[in-house]
Short mmCIF file of C-alpha atoms in Angstrom, two decimals:
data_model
loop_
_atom_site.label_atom_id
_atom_site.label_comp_id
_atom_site.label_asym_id
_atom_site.label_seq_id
_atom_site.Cartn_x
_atom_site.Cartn_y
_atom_site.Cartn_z
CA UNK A 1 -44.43 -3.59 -127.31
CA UNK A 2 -44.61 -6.91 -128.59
CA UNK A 3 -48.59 -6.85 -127.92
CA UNK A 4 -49.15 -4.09 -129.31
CA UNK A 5 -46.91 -4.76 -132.52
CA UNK A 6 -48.66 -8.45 -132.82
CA UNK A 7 -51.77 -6.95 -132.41
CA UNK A 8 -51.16 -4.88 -135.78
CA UNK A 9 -49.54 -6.98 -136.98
CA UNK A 10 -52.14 -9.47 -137.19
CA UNK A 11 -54.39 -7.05 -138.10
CA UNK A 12 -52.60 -6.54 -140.94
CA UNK A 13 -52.60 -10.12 -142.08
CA UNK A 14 -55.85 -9.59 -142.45
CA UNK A 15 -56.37 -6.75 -143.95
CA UNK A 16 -53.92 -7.95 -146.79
CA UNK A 17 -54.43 -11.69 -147.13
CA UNK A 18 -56.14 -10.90 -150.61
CA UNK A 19 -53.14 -9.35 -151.86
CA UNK A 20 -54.64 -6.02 -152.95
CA UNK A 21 -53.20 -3.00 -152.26
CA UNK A 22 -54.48 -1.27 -149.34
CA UNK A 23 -53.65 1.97 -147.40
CA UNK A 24 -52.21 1.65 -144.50
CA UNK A 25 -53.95 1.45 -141.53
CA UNK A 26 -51.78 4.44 -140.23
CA UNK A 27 -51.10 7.77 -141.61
CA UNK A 28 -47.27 9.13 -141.96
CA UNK A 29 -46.64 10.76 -138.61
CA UNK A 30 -48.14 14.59 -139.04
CA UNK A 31 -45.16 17.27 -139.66
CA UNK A 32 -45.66 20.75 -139.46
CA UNK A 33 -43.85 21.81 -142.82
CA UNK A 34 -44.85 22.83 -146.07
CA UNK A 35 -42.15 22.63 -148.62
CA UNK A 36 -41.26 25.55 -151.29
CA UNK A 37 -42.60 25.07 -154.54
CA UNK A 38 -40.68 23.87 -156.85
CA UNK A 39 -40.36 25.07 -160.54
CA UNK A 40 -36.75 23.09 -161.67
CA UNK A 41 -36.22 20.42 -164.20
CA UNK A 42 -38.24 17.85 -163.81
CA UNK A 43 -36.58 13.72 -163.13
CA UNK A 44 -36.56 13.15 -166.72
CA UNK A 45 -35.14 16.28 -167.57
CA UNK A 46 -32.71 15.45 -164.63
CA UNK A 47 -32.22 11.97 -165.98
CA UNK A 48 -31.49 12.62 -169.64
CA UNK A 49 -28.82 15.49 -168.36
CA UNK A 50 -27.10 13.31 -165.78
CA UNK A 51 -26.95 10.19 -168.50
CA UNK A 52 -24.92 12.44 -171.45
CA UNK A 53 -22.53 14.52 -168.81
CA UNK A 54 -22.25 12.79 -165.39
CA UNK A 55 -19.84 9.09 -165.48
CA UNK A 56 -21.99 6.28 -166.55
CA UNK A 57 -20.88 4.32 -163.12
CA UNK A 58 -23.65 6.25 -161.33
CA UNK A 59 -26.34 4.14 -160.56
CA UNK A 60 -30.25 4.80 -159.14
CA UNK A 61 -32.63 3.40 -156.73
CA UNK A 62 -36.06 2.76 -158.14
CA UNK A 63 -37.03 1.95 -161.50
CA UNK A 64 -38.41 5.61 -162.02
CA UNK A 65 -36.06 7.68 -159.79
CA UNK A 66 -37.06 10.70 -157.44
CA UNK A 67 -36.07 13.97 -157.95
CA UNK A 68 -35.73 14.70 -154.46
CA UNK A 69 -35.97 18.90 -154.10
CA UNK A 70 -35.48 19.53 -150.11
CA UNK A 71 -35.22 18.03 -146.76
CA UNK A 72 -36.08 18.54 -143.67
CA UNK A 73 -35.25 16.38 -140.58
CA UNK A 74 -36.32 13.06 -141.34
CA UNK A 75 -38.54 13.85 -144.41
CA UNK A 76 -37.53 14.23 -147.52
CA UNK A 77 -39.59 15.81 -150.07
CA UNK A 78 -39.94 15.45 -153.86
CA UNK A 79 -40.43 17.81 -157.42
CA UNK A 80 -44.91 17.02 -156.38
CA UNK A 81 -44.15 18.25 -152.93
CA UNK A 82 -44.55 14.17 -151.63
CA UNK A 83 -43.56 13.42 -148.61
CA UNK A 84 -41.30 10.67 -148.07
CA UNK A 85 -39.98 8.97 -144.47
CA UNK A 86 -36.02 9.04 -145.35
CA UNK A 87 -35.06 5.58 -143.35
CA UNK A 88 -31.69 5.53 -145.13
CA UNK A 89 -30.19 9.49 -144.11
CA UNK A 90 -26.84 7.90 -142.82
CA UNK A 91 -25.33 7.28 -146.17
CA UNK A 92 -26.42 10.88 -146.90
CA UNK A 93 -24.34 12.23 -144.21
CA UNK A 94 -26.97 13.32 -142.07
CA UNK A 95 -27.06 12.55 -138.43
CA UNK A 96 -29.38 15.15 -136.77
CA UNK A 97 -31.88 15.31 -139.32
CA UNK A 98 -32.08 17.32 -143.01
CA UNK A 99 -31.34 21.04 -142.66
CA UNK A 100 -31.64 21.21 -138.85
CA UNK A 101 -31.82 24.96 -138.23
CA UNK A 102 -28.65 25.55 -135.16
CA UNK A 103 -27.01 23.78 -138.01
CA UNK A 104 -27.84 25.56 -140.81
CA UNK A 105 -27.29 28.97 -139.30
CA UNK A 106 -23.94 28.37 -137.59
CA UNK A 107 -22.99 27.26 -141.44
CA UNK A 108 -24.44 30.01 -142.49
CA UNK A 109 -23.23 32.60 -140.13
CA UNK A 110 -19.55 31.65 -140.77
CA UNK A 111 -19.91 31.44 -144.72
CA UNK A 112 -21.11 35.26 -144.22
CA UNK A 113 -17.84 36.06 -142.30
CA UNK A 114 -15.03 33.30 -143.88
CA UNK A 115 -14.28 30.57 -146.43
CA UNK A 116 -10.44 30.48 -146.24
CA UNK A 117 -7.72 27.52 -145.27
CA UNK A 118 -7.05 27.17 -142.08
CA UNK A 119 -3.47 25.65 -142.79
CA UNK A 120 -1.72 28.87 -143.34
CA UNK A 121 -3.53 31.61 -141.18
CA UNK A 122 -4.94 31.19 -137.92
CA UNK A 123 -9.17 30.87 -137.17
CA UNK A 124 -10.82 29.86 -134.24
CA UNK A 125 -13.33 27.03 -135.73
CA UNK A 126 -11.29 24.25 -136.50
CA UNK A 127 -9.60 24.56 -132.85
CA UNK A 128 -12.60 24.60 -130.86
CA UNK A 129 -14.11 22.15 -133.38
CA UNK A 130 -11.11 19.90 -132.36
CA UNK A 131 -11.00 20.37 -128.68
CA UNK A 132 -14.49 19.29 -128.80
CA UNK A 133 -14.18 16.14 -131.32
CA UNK A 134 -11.06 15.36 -128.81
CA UNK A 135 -13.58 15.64 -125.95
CA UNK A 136 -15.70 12.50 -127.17
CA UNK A 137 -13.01 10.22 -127.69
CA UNK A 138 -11.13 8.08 -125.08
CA UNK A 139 -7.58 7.76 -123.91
CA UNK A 140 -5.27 9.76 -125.13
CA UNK A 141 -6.69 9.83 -128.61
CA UNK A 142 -6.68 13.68 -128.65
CA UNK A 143 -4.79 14.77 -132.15
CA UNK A 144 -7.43 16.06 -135.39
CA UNK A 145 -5.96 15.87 -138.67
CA UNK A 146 -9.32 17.14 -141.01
CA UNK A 147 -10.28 16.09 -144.25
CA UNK A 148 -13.27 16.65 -146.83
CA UNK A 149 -14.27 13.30 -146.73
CA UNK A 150 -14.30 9.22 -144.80
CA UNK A 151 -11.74 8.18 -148.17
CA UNK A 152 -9.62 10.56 -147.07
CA UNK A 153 -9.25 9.78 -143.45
CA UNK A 154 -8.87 6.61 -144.35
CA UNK A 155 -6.28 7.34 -146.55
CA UNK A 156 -4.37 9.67 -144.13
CA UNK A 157 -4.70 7.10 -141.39
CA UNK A 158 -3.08 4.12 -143.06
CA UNK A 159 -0.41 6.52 -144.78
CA UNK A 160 0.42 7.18 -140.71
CA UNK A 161 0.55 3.59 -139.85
CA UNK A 162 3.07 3.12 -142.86
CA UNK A 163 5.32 5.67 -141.48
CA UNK A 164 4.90 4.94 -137.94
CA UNK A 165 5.56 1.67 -137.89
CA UNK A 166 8.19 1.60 -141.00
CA UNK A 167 6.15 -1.75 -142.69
CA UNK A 168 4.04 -1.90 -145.30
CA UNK A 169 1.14 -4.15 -144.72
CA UNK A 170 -2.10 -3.45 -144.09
CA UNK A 171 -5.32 -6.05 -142.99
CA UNK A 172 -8.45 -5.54 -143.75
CA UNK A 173 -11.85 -7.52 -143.28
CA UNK A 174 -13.36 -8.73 -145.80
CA UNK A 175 -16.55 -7.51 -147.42
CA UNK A 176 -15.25 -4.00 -145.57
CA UNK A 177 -15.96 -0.84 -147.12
CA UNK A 178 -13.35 1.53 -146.59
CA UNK A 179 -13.68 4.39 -149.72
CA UNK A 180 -13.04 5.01 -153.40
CA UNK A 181 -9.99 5.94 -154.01
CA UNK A 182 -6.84 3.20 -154.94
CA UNK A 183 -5.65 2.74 -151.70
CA UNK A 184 -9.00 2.34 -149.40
CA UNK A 185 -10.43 0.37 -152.29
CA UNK A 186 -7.19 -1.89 -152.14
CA UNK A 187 -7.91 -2.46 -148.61
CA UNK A 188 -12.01 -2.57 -148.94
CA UNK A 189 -12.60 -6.08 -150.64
CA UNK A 190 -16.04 -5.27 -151.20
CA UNK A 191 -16.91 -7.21 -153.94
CA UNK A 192 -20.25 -5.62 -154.95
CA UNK A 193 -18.10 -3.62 -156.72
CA UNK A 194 -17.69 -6.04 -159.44
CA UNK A 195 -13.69 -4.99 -159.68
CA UNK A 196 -10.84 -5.17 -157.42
CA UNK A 197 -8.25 -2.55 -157.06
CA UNK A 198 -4.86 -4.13 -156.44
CA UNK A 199 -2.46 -2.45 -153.60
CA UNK A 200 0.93 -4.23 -152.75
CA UNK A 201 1.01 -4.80 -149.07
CA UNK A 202 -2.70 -5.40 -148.49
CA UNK A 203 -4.26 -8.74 -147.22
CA UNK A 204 -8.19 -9.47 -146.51
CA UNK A 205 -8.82 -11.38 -143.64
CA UNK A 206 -12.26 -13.49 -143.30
CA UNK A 207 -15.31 -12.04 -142.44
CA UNK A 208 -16.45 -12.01 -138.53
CA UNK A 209 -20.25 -12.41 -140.33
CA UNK A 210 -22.16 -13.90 -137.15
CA UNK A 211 -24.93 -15.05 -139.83
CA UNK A 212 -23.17 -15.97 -142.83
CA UNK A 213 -19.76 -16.70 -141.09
CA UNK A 214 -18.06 -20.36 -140.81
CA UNK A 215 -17.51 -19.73 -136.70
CA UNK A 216 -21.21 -18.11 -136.18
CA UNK A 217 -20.73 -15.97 -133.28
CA UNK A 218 -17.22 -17.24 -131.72
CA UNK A 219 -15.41 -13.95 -132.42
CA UNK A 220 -11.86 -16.03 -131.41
CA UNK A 221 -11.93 -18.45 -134.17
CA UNK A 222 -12.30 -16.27 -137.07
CA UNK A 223 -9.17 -13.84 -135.10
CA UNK A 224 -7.07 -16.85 -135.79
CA UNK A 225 -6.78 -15.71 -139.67
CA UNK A 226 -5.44 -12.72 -138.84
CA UNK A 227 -2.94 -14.26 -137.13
CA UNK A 228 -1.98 -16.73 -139.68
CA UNK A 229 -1.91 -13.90 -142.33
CA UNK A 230 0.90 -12.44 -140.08
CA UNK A 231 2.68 -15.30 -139.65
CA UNK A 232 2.70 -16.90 -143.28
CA UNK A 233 2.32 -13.64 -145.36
CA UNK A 234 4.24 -11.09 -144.24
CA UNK A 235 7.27 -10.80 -142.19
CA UNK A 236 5.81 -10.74 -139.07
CA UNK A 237 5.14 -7.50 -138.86
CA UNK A 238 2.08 -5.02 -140.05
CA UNK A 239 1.69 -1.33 -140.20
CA UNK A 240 -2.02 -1.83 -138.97
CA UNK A 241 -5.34 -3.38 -138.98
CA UNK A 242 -8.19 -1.51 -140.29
CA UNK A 243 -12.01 -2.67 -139.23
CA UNK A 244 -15.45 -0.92 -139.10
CA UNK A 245 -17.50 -2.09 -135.77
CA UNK A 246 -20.24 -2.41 -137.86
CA UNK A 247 -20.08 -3.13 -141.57
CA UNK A 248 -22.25 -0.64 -143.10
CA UNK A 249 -21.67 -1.33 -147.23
CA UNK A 250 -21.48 -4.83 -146.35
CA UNK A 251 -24.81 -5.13 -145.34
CA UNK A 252 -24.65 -3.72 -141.31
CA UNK A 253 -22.70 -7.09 -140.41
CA UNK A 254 -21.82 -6.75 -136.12
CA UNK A 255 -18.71 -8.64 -135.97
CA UNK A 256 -18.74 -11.43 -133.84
CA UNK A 257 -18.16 -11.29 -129.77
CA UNK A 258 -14.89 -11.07 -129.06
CA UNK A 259 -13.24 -10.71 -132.50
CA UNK A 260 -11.46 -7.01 -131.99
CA UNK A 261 -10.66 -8.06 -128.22
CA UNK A 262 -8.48 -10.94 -130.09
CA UNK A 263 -7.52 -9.17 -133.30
CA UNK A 264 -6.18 -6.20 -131.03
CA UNK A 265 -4.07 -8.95 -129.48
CA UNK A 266 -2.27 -9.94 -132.22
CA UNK A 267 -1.89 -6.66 -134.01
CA UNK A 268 0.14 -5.35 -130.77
CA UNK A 269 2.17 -8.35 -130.42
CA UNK A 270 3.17 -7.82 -134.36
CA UNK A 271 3.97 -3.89 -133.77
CA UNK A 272 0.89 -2.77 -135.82
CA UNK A 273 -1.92 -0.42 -134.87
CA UNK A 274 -5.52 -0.83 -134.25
CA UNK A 275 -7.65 2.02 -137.34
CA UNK A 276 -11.15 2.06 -136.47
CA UNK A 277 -13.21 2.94 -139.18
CA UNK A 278 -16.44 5.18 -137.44
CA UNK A 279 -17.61 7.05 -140.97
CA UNK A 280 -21.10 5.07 -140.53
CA UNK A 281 -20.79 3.36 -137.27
CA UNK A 282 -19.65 6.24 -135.14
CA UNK A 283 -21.17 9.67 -133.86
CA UNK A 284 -23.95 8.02 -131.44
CA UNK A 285 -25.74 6.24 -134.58
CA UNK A 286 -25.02 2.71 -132.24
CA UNK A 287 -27.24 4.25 -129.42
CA UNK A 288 -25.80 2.27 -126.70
CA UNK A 289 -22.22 4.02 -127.38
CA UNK A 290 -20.84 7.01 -129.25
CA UNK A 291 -17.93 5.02 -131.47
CA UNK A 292 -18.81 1.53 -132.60
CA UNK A 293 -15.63 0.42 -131.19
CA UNK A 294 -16.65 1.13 -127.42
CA UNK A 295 -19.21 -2.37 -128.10
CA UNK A 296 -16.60 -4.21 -128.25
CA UNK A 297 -14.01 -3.13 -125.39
CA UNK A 298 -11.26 -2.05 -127.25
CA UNK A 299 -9.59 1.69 -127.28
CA UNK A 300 -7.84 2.29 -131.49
CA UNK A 301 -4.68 3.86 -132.13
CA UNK A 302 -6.28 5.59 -135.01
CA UNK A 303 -9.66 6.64 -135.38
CA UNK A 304 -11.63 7.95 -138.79
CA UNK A 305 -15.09 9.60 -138.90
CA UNK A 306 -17.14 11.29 -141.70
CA UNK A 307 -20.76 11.31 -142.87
CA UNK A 308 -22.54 12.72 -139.39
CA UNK A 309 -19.72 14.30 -138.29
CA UNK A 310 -20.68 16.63 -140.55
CA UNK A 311 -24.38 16.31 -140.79
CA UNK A 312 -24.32 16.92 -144.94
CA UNK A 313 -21.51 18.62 -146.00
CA UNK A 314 -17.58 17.23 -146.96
CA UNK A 315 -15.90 16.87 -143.27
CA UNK A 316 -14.37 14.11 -142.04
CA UNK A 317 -11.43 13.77 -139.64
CA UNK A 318 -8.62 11.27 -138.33
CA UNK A 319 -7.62 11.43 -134.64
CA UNK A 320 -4.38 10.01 -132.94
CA UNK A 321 -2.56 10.13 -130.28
CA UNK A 322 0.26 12.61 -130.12
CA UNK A 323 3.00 10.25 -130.14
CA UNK A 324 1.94 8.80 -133.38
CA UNK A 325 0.59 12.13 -135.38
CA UNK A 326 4.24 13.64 -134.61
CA UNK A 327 5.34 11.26 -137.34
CA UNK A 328 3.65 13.85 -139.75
CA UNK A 329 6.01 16.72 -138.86
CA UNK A 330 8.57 14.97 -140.58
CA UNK A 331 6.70 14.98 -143.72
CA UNK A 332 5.09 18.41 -143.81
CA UNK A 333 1.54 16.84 -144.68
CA UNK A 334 -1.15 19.76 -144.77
CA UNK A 335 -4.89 19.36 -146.20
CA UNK A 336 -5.92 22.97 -147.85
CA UNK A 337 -9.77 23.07 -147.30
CA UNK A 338 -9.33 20.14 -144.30
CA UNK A 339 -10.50 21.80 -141.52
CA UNK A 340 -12.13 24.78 -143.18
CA UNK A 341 -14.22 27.44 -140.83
CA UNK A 342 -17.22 26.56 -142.65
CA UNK A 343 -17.41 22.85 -142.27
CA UNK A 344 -15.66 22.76 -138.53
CA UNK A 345 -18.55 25.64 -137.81
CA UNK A 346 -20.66 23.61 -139.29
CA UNK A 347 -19.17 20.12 -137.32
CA UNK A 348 -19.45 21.88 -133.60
CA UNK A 349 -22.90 22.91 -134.01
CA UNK A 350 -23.32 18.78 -134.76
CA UNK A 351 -21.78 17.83 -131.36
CA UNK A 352 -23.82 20.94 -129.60
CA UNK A 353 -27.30 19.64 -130.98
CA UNK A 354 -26.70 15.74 -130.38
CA UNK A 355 -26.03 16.93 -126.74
CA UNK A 356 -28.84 18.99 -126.84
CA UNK A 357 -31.57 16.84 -128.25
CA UNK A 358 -30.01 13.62 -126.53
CA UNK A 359 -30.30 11.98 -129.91
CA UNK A 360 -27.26 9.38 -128.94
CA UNK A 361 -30.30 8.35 -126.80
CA UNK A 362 -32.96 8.83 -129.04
CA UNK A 363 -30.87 6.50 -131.01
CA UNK A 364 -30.98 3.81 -128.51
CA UNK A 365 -34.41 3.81 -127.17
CA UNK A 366 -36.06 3.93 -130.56
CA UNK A 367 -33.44 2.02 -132.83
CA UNK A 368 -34.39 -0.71 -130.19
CA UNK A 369 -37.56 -0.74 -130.53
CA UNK A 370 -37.57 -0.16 -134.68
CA UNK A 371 -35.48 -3.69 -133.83
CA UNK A 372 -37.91 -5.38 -131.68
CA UNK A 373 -40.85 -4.69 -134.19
CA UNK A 374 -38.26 -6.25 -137.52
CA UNK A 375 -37.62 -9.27 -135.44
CA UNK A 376 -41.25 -9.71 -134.85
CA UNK A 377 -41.54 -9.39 -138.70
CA UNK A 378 -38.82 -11.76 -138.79
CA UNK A 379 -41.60 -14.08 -137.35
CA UNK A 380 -44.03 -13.53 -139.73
CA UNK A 381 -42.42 -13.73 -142.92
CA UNK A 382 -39.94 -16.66 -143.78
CA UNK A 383 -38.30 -13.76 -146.40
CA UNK A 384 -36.49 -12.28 -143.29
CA UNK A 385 -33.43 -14.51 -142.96
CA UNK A 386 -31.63 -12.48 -140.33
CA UNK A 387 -32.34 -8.88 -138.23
CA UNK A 388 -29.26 -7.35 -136.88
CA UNK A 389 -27.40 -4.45 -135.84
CA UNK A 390 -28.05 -1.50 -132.93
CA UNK A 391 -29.37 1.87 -132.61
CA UNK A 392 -30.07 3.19 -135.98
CA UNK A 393 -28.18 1.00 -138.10
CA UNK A 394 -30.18 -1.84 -138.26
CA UNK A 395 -30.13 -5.15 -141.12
CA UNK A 396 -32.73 -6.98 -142.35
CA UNK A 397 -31.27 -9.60 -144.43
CA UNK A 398 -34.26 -11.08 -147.25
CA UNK A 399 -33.23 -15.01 -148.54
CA UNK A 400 -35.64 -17.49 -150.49
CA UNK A 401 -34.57 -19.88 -148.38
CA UNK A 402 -33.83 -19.49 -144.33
CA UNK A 403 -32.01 -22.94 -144.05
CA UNK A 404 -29.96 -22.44 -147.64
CA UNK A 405 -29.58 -18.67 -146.52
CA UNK A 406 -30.09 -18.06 -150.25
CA UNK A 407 -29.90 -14.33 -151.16
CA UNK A 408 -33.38 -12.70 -152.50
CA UNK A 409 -31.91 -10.32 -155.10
CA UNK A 410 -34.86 -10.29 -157.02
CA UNK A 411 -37.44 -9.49 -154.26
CA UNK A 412 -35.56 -7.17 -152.24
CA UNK A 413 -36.27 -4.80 -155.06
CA UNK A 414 -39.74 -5.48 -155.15
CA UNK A 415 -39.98 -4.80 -151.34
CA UNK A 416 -37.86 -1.40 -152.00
CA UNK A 417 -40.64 -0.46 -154.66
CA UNK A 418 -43.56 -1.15 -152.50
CA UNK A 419 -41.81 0.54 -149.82
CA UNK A 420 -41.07 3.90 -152.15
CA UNK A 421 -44.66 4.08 -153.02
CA UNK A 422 -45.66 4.01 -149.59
CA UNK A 423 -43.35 7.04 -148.80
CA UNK A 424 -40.52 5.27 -147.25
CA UNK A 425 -36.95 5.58 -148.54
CA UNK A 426 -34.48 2.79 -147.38
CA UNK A 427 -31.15 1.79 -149.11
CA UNK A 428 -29.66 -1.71 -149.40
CA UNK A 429 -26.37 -3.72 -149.43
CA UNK A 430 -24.11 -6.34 -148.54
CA UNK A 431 -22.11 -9.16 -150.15
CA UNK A 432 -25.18 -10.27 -152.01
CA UNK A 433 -27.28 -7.31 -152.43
CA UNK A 434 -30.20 -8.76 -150.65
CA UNK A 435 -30.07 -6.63 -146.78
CA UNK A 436 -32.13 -3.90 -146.22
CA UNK A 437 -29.70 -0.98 -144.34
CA UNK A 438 -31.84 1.07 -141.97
CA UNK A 439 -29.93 4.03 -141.16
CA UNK A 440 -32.14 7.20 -140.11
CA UNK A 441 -31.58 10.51 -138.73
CA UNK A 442 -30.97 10.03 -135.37
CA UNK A 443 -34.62 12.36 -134.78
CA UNK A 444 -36.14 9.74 -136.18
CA UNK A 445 -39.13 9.00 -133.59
CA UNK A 446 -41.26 6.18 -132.26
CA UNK A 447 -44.30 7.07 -134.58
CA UNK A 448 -41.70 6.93 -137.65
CA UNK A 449 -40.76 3.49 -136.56
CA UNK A 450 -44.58 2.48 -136.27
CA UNK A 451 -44.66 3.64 -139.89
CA UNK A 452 -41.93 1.74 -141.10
CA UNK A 453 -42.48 -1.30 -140.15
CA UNK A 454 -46.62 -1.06 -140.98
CA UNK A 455 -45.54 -0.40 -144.43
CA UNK A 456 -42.29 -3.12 -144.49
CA UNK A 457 -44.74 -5.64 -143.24
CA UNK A 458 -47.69 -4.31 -145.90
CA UNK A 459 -44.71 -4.90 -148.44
CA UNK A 460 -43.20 -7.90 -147.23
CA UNK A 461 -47.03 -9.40 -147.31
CA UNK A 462 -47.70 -8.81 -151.00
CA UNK A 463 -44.64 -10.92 -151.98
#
C-alpha cells in the first residue's frame, strides 16, 4: 500500500506544485443511484428561516452551507443533485450507511403496525431488541434501560451510580464529551463550548492525550490524578467514573496504554463504578473490537450507546448488570417513548445488517488502511501534527508548528473548504478546533478511502 499511495502521492506533488486547482486525478467511486429531484426551499431560503425561528446557538459548516436533500449509504446528496463522499456520518448517527434498505423497511414495517410505549403494555421489539443488544456485550452486563438519545443514557447511568453507591461524586476526563443537558455537561469539561455548566459533586481529571498530554503515552502516570482527586477531594469515596475509549468531541484522542487498566483500579478500591461512554466509540466503529472499552482490557459496570445503535433515528440505551439496575425498582423510573417498537425495530435490523455485511470488519480492514495512507500524508505535509485513532474514527490533528504543536485554526477551515468543493464532507473538533474527525459509515470502501485522501492531500497541497 505504501507504494502504491507514494506513487500517487508523488504524482500529485506534481501535478499541483503550481498551486492551481486541478481535478483530481481520480473520479468519486461510481454509485449506481440517481437521487429524486428536488423542488424545496432552496439554502438561502433554508438559511433566512432557520436564522429568525431556530436558537441562534446553532452553528454551520462551510461558509455557504449545503442544503443536504437525501442520503444514501455513504453519499450524501444536495438541493443540485451533487454528490458528496459523507466522511463524517458518525456524528449523524449513521453506522451502516444513509437509508440502508433492511433498515428502512423493518422501520417502516413496524410504523405501519405500532407507535405506542412500551412501558405500560407489552410488544415484542424492545425484548428481542434487548436480548440481542445483551448478546454483544460481555460479562454479566445483560440489563437495557432505553432512551431517545446518548444525553440521556448518560444521564440515567450516573443517576444509577448515585443511588447505587449512596455518594455523590462523579469523575470525568477532561476535554470529554458526555451530552447537553446540566448534568452530562457538568461532567463533560469540554471547553469548546465556551461555558461551563456547574454540577456539585463533579471533578475533571487530566486528560490521557498521548499527543498533547504531560505523560505522552504512560497511561499510569496520568491514573495517578484520579487517585489524588479521591483522596484530597472527596471523602474517599465516588459514585463512578465516567470515560469514552476514544474521545470523539475532543478531537478522537485514544487514551493512553494502560490508563482504564489503572483508573479501574482505583475506582473499585473507592466503591465506585466503571460508565463507559460507547455513543461514538462503540457499535464496531473501532474495527478491531465492538465497544471501545474491549482495547483497553477492562469489562464497565455501566455501559451507554447511541448514535449507530440506531443508525439515524433517537435510540440510545444503558446496560447493567442486574444487581445494580435493581436499584431502579425502588424508584419506579420508566422512559415513555424509551424503547419504542419503532426505534428497537429499527435498532435490531442494525445488529442483523452489521452481522450481515461484516462491516465491524469492513471497519477494520479499511479504517486501517484510510490510516496508513493519513500517516503517509503525515509525511508529506509538516501541517499534519499528529494521525490517530482506529477503524473509522480516525484524527488528523493540523498545527503551524509540529515542535510548538501550535493549533491551525485558521487553515483547518481552509482545508474543510477545499475538501467540500471536492465532494468530501468531514467534521472537526477537539480542545483547539484544529483535528479533522473521520468518522464514516462503516460501508465506507477502499475506493472511498483512495478518494479521500487524493483530495485531503490535493487540499493539504494548496495551503
Amino acid at each position: 500500500m505504501k507504494r502504491i499511495l507514494g506513487r500517487r502521492l508523488s504524482q500529485l506533488a506534481t501535478s499541483f506544485s503550481n498551486g492551481s486547482c486541478v481535478k483530481p486525478l481520480l473520479k468519486m467511486p461510481s454509485f449506481d443511484y440517481t437521487p429524486l429531484p428536488y423542488d424545496g426551499p432552496t439554502a438561502g431560503e433554508i438559511l433566512k428561516k432557520r436564522s429568525e425561528f431556530l436558537s441562534p446557538s446553532f452553528f454551520h459548516f462551510y461558509k455557504k452551507p449545503l442544503n443536504i436533500v437525501e442520503g444514501k449509504m455513504q453519499y450524501l446528496f444536495d438541493e443540485e443533485g451533487r454528490r458528496y463522499l459523507d466522511a463524517f456520518a458518525g456524528i449523524a448517527t449513521v453506522c451502516c450507511g444513509h437509508c440502508h434498505p433492511e433498515i428502512t423497511e423493518a422501520i417502516i414495517s413496524q410504523t405501519k403496525k405500532l407507535q405506542h410505549s412500551t412501558v405500560l403494555y407489552l410488544n415484542h421489539a424492545i425484548a428481542d431488541f434487548a436480548e440481542a443488544l445483551a448478546s454483544k456485550l460481555p460479562g454479566d452486563l445483560k440489563v437495557v434501560f432505553f432512551t431517545n438519545s446518548g444525553t440521556e443514557a448518560n444521564e440515567l447511568a450516573i443517576m444509577i451510580a448515585r443511588l447505587y453507591t449512596g455518594c455523590h461524586d462523579i469523575i470525568s476526563i477532561r476535554n470529554a464529551y458526555h451530552g447537553n443537558a446540566s448534568g452530562t455537561m457538568g461532567s463533560t469539561a469540554q471547553k469548546n463550548w465556551k461555558f461551563n455548566v456547574i454540577q456539585s459533586g463533579v471533578h475533571h481529571a487530566q486528560n490521557p492525550d498521548p499527543y498533547r498530554g504531560v505523560f505522552g503515552s504512560e497511561g499510569e502516570k496520568y491514573a495517578r490524578d484520579v487517585q489524588e482527586i479521591i483522596e484530597f477531594g472527596t471523602s474517599g469515596q465516588v459514585a463512578a467514573f465516567i470515560a469514552e475509549a476514544i474521545q470523539g468531541v475532543g478531537g478522537i484522542v485514544e487514551l493512553a496504554p494502560g490508563y482504564l487498566p489503572a483508573v479501574y483500579k482505583t475506582i473499585k478500591e473507592a466503591g465506585g463504578l466503571f460508565i463507559a461512554d460507547e455513543v461514538q466509540s462503540g457499535f464496531a466503529r473501532s474495527g478491531s473490537h465492538f465497544w471501545g472499552f474491549q482495547a483497553h482490557g477492562v469489562t464497565p459496570d455501566i455501559v451507554t450507546m447511541a448514535k449507530g445503535i440506531g443508525n439515524g433515528i433517537p435510540l440510545g440505551a444503558v446496560v447493567t448488570t442486574p444487581e445494580i439496575a435493581r436499584v431502579l425498582t425502588r424508584r419506579n423510573y420508566f422512559n415513555t417513548f424509551g424503547g419504542n417498537p419503532v426505534c428497537t425495530a429499527g435498532g435490531l435490523a442494525v445488529l442483523r445488517v452489521l452481522e450481515k455485511e461484516r462491516l465491524q470488519q469492513n471497519a477494520f480492514v479499511v479504517g486501517s488502511y484510510l490510516k496508513d495512507g493519513l500517516k503517509l500524508l503525515q509525511e508529506k505535509h509538516d501541517i499534519i501534527g499528529d494521525v490517530r485513532g482506529r477503524g473509522f474514527m480516525l484524527g488528523v490533528e493540523l498545527v503551524t508548528d509540529r515542535q510548538l504543536k501550535t493549533p491551525a485554526n485558521a487553515e483547518i477551515l481552509n482545508v474543510m473548504e477545499l475538501l467540500k468543493d471536492m465532494g468530501v464532507l468531514v467534521g472537526k473538533g477537539g480542545f483547539y478546533g484544529n483535528v479533522f474527525r473521520i468518522t464514516p459509515p462503516l460501508c465506507f470502501s477502499k475506493e472511498d478511502a483512495d478518494y479521500f485522501l487524493e483530495v485531503m492531500d490535493i487540499a493539504l497541497s494548496k495551503l
